[in-house]
Short mmCIF file of C-alpha atoms in Angstrom, two decimals:
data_model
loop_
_atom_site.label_atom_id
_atom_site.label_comp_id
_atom_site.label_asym_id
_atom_site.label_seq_id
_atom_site.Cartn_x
_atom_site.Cartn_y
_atom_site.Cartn_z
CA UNK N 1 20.54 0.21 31.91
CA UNK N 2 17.72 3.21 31.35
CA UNK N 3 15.32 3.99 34.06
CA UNK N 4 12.60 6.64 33.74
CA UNK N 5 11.19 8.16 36.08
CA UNK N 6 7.70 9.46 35.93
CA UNK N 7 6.74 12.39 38.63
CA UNK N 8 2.72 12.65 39.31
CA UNK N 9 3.38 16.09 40.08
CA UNK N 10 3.32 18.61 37.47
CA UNK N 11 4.55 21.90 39.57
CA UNK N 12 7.81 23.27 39.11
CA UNK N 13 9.22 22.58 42.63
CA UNK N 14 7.67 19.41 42.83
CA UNK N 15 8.91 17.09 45.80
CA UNK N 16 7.93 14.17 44.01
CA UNK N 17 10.19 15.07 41.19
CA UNK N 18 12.40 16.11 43.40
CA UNK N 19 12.85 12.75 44.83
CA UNK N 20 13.53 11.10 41.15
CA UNK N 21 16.33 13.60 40.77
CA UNK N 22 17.51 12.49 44.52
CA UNK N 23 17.05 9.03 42.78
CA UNK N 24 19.28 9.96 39.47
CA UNK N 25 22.02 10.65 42.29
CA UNK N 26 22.08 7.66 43.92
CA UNK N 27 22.40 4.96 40.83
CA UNK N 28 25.34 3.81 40.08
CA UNK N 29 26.90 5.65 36.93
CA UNK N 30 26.25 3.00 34.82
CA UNK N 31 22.13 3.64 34.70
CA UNK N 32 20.94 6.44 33.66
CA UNK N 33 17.59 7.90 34.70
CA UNK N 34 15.42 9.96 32.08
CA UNK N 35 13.43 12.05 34.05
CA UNK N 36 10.13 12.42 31.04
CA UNK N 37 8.74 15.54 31.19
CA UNK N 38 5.34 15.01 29.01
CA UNK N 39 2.83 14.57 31.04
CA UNK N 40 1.30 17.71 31.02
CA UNK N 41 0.74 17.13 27.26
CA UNK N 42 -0.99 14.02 27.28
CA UNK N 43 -4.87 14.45 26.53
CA UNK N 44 -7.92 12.86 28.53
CA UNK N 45 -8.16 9.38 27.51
CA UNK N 46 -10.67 8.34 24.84
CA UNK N 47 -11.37 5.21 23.23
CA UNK N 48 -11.84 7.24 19.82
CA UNK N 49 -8.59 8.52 19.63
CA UNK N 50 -6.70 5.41 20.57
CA UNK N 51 -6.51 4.01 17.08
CA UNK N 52 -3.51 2.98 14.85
CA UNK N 53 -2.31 6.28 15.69
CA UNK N 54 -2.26 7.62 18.61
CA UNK N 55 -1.72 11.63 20.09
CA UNK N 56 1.76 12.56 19.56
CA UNK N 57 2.19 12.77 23.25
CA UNK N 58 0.78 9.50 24.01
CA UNK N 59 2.66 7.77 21.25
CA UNK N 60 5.99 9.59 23.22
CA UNK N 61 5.09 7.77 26.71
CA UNK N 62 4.49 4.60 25.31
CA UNK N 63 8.05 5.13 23.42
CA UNK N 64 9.56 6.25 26.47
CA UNK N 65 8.24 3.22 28.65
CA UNK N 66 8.96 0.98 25.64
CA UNK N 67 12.55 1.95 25.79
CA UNK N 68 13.24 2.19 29.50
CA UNK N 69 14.61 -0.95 31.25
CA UNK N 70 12.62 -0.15 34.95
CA UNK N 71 10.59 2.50 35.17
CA UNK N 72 10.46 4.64 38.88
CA UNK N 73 6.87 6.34 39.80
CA UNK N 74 6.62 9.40 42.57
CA UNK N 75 3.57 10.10 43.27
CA UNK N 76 2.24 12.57 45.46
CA UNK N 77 -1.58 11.93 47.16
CA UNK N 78 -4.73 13.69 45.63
CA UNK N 79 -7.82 13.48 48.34
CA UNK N 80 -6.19 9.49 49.59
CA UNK N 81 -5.55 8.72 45.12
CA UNK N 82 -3.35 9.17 42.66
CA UNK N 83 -3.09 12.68 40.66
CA UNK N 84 -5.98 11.75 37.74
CA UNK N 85 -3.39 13.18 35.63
CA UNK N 86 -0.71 9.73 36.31
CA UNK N 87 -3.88 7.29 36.28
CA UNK N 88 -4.68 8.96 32.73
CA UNK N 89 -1.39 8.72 31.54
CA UNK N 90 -1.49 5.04 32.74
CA UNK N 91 -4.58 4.48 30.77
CA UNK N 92 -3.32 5.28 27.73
CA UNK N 93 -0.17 3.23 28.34
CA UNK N 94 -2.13 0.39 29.06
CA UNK N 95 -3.51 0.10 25.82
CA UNK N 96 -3.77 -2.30 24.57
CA UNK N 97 -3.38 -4.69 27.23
CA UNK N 98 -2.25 -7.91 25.98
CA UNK N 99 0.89 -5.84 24.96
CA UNK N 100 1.47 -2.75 26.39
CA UNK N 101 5.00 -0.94 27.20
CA UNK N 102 4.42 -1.80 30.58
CA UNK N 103 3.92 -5.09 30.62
CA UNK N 104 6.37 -7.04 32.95
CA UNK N 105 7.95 -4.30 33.20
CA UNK N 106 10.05 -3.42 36.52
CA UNK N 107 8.26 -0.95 38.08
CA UNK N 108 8.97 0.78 41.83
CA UNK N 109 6.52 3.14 43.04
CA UNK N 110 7.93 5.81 46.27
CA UNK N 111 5.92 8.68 46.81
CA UNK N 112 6.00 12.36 49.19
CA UNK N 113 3.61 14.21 50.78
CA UNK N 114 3.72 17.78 52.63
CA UNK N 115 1.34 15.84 55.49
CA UNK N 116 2.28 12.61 57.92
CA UNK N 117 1.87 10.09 55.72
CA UNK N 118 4.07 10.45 52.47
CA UNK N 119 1.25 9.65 50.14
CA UNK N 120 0.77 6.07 51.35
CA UNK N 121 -2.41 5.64 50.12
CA UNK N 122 -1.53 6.93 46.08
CA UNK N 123 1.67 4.75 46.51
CA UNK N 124 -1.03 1.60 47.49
CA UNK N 125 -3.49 2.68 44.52
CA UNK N 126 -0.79 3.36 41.87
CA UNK N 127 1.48 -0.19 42.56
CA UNK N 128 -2.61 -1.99 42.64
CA UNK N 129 -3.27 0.09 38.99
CA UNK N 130 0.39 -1.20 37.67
CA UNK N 131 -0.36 -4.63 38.72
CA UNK N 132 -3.40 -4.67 36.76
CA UNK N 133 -1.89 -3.13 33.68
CA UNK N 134 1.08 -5.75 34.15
CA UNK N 135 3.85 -4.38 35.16
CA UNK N 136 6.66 -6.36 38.12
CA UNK N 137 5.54 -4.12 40.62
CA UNK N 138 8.75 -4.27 43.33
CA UNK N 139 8.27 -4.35 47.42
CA UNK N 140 10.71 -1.46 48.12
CA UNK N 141 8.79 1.42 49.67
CA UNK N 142 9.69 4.92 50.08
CA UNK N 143 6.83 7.17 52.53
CA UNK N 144 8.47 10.93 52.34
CA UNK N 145 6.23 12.57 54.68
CA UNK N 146 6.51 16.21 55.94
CA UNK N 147 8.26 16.56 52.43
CA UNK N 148 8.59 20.55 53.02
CA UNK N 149 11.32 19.56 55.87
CA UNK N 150 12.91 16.41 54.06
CA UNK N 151 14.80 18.38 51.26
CA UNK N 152 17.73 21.45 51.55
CA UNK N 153 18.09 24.07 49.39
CA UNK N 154 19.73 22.54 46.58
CA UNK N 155 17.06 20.22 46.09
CA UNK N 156 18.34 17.20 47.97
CA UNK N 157 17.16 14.80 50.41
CA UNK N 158 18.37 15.35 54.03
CA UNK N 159 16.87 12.49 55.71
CA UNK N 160 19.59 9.41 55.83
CA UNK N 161 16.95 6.83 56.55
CA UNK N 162 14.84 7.54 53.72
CA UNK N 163 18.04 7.80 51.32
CA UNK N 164 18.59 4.30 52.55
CA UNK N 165 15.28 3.39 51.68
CA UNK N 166 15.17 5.09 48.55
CA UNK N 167 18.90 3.22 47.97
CA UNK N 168 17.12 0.01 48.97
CA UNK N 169 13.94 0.42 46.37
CA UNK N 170 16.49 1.48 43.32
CA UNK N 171 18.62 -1.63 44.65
CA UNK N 172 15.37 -4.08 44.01
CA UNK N 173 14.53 -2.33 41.09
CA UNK N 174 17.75 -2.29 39.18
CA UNK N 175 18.23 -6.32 39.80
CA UNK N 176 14.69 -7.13 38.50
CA UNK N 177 15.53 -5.16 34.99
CA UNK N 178 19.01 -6.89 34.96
CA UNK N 179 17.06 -10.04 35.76
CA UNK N 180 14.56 -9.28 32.42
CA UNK N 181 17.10 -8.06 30.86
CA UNK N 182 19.42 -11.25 30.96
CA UNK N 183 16.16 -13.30 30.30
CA UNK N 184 15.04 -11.75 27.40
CA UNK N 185 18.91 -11.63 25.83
CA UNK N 186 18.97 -15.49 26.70
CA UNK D 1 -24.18 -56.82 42.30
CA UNK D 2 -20.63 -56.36 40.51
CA UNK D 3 -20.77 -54.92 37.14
CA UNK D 4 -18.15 -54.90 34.41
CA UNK D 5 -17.59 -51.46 35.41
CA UNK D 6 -16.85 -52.02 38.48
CA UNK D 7 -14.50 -54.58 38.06
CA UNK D 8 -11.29 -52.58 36.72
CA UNK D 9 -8.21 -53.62 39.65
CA UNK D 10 -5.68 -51.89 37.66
CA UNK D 11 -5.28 -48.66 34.92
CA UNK D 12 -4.88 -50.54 31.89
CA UNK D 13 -1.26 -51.08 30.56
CA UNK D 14 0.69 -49.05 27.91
CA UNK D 15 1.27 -45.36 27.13
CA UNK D 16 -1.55 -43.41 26.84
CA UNK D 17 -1.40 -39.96 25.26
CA UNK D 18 -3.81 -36.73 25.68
CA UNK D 19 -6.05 -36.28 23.11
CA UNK D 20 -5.69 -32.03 23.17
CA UNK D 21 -9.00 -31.45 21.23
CA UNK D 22 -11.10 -33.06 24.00
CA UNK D 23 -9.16 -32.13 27.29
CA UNK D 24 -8.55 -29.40 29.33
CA UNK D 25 -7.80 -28.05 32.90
CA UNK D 26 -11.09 -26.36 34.56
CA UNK D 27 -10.34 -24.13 37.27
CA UNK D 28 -12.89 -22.30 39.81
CA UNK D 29 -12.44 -20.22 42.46
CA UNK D 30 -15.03 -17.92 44.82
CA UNK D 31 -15.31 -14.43 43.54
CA UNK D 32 -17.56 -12.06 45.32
CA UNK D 33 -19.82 -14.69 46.90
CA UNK D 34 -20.23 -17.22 43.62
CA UNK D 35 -18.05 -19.39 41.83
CA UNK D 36 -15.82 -18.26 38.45
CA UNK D 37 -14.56 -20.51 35.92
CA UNK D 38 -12.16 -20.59 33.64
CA UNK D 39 -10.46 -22.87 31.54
CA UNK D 40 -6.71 -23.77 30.32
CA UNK D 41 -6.18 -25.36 26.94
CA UNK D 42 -4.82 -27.06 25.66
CA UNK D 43 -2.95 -29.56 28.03
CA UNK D 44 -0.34 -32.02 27.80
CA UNK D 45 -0.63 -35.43 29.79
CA UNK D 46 1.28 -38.64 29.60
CA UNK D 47 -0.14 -41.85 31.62
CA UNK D 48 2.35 -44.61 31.25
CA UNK D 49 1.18 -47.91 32.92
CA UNK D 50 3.53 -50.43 33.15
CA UNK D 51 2.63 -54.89 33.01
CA UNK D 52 2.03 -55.08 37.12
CA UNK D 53 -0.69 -51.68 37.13
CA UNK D 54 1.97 -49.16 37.89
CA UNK D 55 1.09 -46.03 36.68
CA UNK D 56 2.29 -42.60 36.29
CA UNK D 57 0.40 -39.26 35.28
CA UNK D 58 2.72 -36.42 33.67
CA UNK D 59 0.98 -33.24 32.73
CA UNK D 60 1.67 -29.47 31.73
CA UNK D 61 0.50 -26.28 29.91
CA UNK D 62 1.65 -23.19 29.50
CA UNK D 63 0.35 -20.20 31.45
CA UNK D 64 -0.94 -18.37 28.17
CA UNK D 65 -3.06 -21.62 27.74
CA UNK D 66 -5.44 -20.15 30.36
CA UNK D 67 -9.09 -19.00 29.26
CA UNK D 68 -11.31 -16.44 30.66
CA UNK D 69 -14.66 -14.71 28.92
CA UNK D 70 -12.10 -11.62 28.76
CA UNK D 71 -9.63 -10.09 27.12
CA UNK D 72 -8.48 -7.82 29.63
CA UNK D 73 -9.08 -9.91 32.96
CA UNK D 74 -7.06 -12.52 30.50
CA UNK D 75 -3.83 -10.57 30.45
CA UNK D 76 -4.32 -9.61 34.47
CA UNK D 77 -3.89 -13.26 34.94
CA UNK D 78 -0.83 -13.49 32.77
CA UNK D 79 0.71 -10.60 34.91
CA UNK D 80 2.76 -11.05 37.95
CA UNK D 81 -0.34 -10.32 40.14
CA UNK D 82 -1.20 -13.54 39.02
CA UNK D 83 0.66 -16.40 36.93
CA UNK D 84 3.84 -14.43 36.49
CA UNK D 85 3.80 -15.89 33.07
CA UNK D 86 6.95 -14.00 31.60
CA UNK D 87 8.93 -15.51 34.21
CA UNK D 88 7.15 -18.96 34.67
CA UNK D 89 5.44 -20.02 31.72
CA UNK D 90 4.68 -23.50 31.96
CA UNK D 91 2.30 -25.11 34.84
CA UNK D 92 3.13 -28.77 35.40
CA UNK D 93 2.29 -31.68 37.56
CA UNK D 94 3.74 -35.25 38.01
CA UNK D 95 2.46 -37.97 40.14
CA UNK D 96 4.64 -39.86 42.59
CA UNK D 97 1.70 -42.30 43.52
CA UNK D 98 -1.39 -43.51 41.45
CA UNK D 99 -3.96 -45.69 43.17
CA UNK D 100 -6.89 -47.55 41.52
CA UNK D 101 -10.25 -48.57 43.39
CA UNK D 102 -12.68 -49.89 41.14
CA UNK D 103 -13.34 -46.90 39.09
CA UNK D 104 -12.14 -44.58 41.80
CA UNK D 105 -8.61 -42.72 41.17
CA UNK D 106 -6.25 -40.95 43.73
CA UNK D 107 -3.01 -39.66 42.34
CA UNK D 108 -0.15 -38.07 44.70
CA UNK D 109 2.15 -35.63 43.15
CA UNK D 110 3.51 -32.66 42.91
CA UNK D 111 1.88 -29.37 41.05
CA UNK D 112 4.56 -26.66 39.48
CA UNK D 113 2.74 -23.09 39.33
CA UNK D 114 4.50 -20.05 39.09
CA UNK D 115 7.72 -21.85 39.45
CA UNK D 116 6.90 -22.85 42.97
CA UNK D 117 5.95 -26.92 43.30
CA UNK D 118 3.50 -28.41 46.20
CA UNK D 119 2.13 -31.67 46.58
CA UNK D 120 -1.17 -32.15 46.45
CA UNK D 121 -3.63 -35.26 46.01
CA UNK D 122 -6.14 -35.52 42.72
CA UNK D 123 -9.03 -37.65 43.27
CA UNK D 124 -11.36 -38.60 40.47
CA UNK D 125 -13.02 -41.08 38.37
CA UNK D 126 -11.88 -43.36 35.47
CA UNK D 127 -13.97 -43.50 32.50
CA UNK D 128 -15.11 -46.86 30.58
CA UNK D 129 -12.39 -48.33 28.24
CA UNK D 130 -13.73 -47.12 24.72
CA UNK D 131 -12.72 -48.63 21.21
CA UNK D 132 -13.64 -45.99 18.39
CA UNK D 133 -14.62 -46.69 14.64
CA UNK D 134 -10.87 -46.57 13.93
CA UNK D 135 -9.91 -48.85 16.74
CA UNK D 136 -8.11 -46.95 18.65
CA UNK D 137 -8.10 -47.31 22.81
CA UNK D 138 -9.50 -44.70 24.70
CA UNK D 139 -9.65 -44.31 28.22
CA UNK D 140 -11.11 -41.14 30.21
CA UNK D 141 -9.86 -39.90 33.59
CA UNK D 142 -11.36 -36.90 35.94
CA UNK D 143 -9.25 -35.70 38.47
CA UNK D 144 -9.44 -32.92 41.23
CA UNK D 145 -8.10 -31.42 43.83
CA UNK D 146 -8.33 -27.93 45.65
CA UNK D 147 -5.63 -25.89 45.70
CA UNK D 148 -3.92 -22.59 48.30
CA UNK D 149 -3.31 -20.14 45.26
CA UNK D 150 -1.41 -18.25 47.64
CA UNK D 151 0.99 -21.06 48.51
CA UNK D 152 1.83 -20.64 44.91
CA UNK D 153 2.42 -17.09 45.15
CA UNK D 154 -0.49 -16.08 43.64
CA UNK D 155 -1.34 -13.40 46.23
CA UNK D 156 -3.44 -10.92 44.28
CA UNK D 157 -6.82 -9.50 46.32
CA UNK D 158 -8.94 -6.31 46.78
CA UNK D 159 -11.60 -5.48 49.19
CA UNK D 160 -15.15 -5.75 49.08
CA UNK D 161 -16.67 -2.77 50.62
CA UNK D 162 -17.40 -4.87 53.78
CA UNK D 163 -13.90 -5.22 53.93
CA UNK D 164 -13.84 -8.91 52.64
CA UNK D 165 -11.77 -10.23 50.16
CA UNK D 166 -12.94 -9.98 46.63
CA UNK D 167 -11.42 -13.14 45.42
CA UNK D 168 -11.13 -16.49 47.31
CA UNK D 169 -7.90 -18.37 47.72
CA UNK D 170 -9.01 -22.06 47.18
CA UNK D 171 -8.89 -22.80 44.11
CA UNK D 172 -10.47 -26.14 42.94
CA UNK D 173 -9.05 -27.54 39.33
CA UNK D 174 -10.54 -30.01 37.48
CA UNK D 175 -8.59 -31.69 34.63
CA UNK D 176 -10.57 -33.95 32.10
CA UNK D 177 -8.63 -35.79 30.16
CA UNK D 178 -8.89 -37.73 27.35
CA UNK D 179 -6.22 -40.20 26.64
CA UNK D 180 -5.46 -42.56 23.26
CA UNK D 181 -3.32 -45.24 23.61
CA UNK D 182 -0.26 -44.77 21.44
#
């Protein structure tokens, strides 16, 4: 089983990403959890360049996503959104719709936030922009508010409540990709 | 005054099979104060009529049979914000009671969407017995009946500015079928 996990963050130090690494810990050792590192790369999306081939790194996301079982979204909150970076990258995975990588795809959205709220809004915007595209959008919900105070100095979460909520969302997660999985080997 | 119309007491007997070219399932439901259509097609529908007037209605399609004025909006629907159809492709009904009135129809049965089944009730009209140039039986029936989408898990919304739901939940299908007697 291969999850990715896609950080909206792009700042070293990130407590989004850091969350998806908190995330790799907690699977079981069976699934393995690529952390993808290109979004940075991936250039403003335009219809013109989204022809029989696309940008290098564009053509490496939709790769990525293609070969991932579940795919795991932090997101942090830009001004009550997602980071127009994610939604862009999610543009160009969409495409084209009828048959895009994401497409019933088992997706699980948790986000943080340095404020009170743990980037509840993003986390409502980005699992409404997955539906859309098509993706199995799964309940669990992870809020990491006050994220500055929620990790220790190595990096990982201190909060026991919210690794039990993070353990619940993988939880969901992993048995809707066994579930497609088993489906689509039937 | 009777006419000959009028005078049908009981479906006619045999097995009558959809004629796909010239039937489908309408469906409409409120968006943002007016009424959208769309369409799924083809469909497959059995009535079997037996010597005494019993009758029963069988009828399915798949979920990628559905038909909207876009492409886009057409694979939203075939997500699992909508009909899921991955994981429940086909859309059936069967009727567990089929009553004639003159031309008047009400079926009972039970409708199969996303893999969840509810009864509902159809009500409709049956069309004139037709013989065409290659004498062949034909017999038309319009049903209806207004559905809960969300009672089939089909929960999908967004908010109007005022707060409102975008998209209404009753959702009233309309299949017109066209049967030949085999």
């Amino acid at each position: 089983m291969r999850i990715l996990g896609i950080s909206g963050s792009l700042r070293r130090g990130s407590y989004n990403t850091r969350l998806l690494v908190e995330a790799r810990e907690l699977l079981p050792g069976a699934v393995e959890l690529e952390l993808w590192d290109g979004l940075k790369a991936v250039p403003p999306y335009d219809e013109d360049d989204d022809g029989a081939e696309a940008p290098a790194a564009v053509a490496a996301l939709r790769a990525a996503l293609a070969g991932a079982d579940a795919v795991l979204f932090a997101t942090p909150e830009y001004n009550s959104s997602v980071p127009g970076q994610l939604k862009n990258a999610l543009d160009w995975a969409s495409r084209p719709i009828s048959t895009n990588a994401l497409r019933g795809k088992p997706v699980a959205v948790v986000g943080a936030s340095t404020g009170a709220f743990g980037a509840v809004w993003a986390q409502a915007e980005l699992r409404k922009i997955l539906g859309a595209v098509g993706a199995r959008v799964v309940e669990g919900e992870l809020a990491v508010g006050h994220a500055a105070q929620r990790f220790d100095g190595e990096g990982r979460l201190v909060d026991d409540d919210l690794r039990e909520q993070l353990e619940e969302t993988l939880r969901l997660l992993l048995e809707e990709a066994a579930f497609r999985v088993a489906a689509q080997a039937a | 005054m009777s006419t000959v119309s009028d005078t049908i007491a009981v479906l006619p007997a045999g097995r009558w099979q959809v004629d796909t070219v010239h039937s489908q399932v309408g469906f409409a439901v409120e968006l943002t104060g007016g009424t959208f259509r769309g369409s799924f097609s083809p469909v497959e529908a059995t009535l079997e009529v037996d010597d005494y007037g019993h009758a029963q209605l069988t009828g399915s399609t798949r979920a990628e049979n559905i038909k909207v004025q876009d492409e886009n909006l057409n694979a939203h629907l075939l997500a699992p914000d909508f009909l899921d159809a991955e994981r429940a492709p086909e859309i059936s009904f069967v009727s567990e009671d089929v009553r004639v009135a003159g031309r008047d129809l009400a079926i009972a049965g039970e409708l199969t969407i996303k893999g969840i089944g509810r009864p509902v009730e159809l009500v409709g009209r049956i069309g004139e017995p037709i013989v065409d140039a290659y004498e062949r039986e034909h017999l038309s029936l319009t049903v209806a009946t207004t559905i809960d989408r969300t009672q089939f898990g089909l929960d999908w919304n967004v908010p109007l500015p005022s707060g409102e739901p975008a998209l209404g939940n009753h959702v009233t299908l309309t299949a017109e079928l066209h049967l030949i007697k085999a």
